[in-house]
Coordinates of C-alpha atoms in Angstrom, one line a residue:
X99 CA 100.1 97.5 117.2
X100 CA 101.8 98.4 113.9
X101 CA 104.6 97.5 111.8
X102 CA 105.7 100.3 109.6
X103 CA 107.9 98.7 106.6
X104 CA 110.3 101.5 105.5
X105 CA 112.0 101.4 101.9
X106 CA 114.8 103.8 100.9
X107 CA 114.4 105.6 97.1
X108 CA 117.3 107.0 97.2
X109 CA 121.3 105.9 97.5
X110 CA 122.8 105.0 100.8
X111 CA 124.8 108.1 100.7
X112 CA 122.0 110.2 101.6
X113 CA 120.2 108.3 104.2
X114 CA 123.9 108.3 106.0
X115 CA 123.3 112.2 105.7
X116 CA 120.1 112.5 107.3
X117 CA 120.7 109.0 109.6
X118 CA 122.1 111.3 112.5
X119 CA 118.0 113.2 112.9
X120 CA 116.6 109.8 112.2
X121 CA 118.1 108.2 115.1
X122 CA 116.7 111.2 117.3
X123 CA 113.4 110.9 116.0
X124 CA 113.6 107.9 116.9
X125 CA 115.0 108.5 120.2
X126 CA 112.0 110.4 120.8
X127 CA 109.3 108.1 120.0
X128 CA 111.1 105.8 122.5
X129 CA 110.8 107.8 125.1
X130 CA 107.1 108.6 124.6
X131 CA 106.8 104.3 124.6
X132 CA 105.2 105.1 121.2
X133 CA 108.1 102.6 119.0
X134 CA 108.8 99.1 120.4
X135 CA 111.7 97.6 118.2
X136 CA 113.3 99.1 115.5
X137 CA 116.1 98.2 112.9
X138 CA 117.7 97.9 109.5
X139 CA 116.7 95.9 106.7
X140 CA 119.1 92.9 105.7
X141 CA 120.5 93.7 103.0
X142 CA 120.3 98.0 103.9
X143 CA 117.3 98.6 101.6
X144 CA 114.9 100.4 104.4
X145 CA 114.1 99.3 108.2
X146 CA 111.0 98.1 110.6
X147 CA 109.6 100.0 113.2
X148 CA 107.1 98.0 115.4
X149 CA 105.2 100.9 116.9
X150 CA 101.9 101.3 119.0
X151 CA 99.3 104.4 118.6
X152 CA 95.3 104.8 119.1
X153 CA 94.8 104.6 115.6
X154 CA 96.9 104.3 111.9
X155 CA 96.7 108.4 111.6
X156 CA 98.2 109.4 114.6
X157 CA 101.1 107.1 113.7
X158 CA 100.8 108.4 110.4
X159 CA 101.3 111.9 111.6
X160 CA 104.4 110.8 113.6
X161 CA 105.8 109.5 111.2
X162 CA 106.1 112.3 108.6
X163 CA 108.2 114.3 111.5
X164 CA 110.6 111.6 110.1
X165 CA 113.6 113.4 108.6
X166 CA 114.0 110.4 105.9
X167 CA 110.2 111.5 105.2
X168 CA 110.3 115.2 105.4
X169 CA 113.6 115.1 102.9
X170 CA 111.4 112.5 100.4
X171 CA 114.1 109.4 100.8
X172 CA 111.5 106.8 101.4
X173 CA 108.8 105.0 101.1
X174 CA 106.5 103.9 104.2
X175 CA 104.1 101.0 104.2
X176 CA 101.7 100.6 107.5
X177 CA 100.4 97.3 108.7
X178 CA 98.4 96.7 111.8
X179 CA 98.1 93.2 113.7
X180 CA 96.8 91.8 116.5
X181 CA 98.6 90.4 118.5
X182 CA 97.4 87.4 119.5
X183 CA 100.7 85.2 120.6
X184 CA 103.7 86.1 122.4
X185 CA 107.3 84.2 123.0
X186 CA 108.1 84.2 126.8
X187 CA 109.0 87.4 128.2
X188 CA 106.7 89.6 125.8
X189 CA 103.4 88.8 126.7
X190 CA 103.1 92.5 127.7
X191 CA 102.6 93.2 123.4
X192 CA 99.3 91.1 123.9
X193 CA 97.7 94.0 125.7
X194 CA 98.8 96.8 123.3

């Protein structure tokens, strides 16, 4: 399992411009069961996407079909964990 920590370089104004293709990639990696949560950063300076992939470069290559990536408006930090502890009702994450 990953968690990819996405910061924004760029002013709000133009992530709102590309948000509209962001939310369908993301849509799409949904779909394939590929991203598990997602969301914004409190306060709006990038989001979290907790993701799961056979390895750090396929997500890698997943992630650059990201419009916020392809148009250079931020910054993406990979982490993988284990997942070794679940609250009630998510134990299925200790398999992934």
């Amino acid at each position: 399992m990953f968690v990819v920590n996405i910061t924004y370089t760029v002013e709000l104004e133009e992530i709102d411009a590309h948000l509209p293709a962001h939310i369908q990639f993301l849509q799409q990696y949904y779909q394939q069961g590929v991203f598990l949560a997602s969301g914004r950063k409190v306060p709006r300076t990038g989001g979290m996407i907790f993701a799961k992939a056979t390895s750090q470069s396929e997500l890698e290559a997943i992630l650059h079909n990201d419009p916020f990536y392809l148009a250079g408006l931020a910054n993406y930090e990979i982490t993988e964990i284990e997942v070794s502890k679940t609250a009630s009702g998510l134990s299925q994450l200790l398999t992934l």
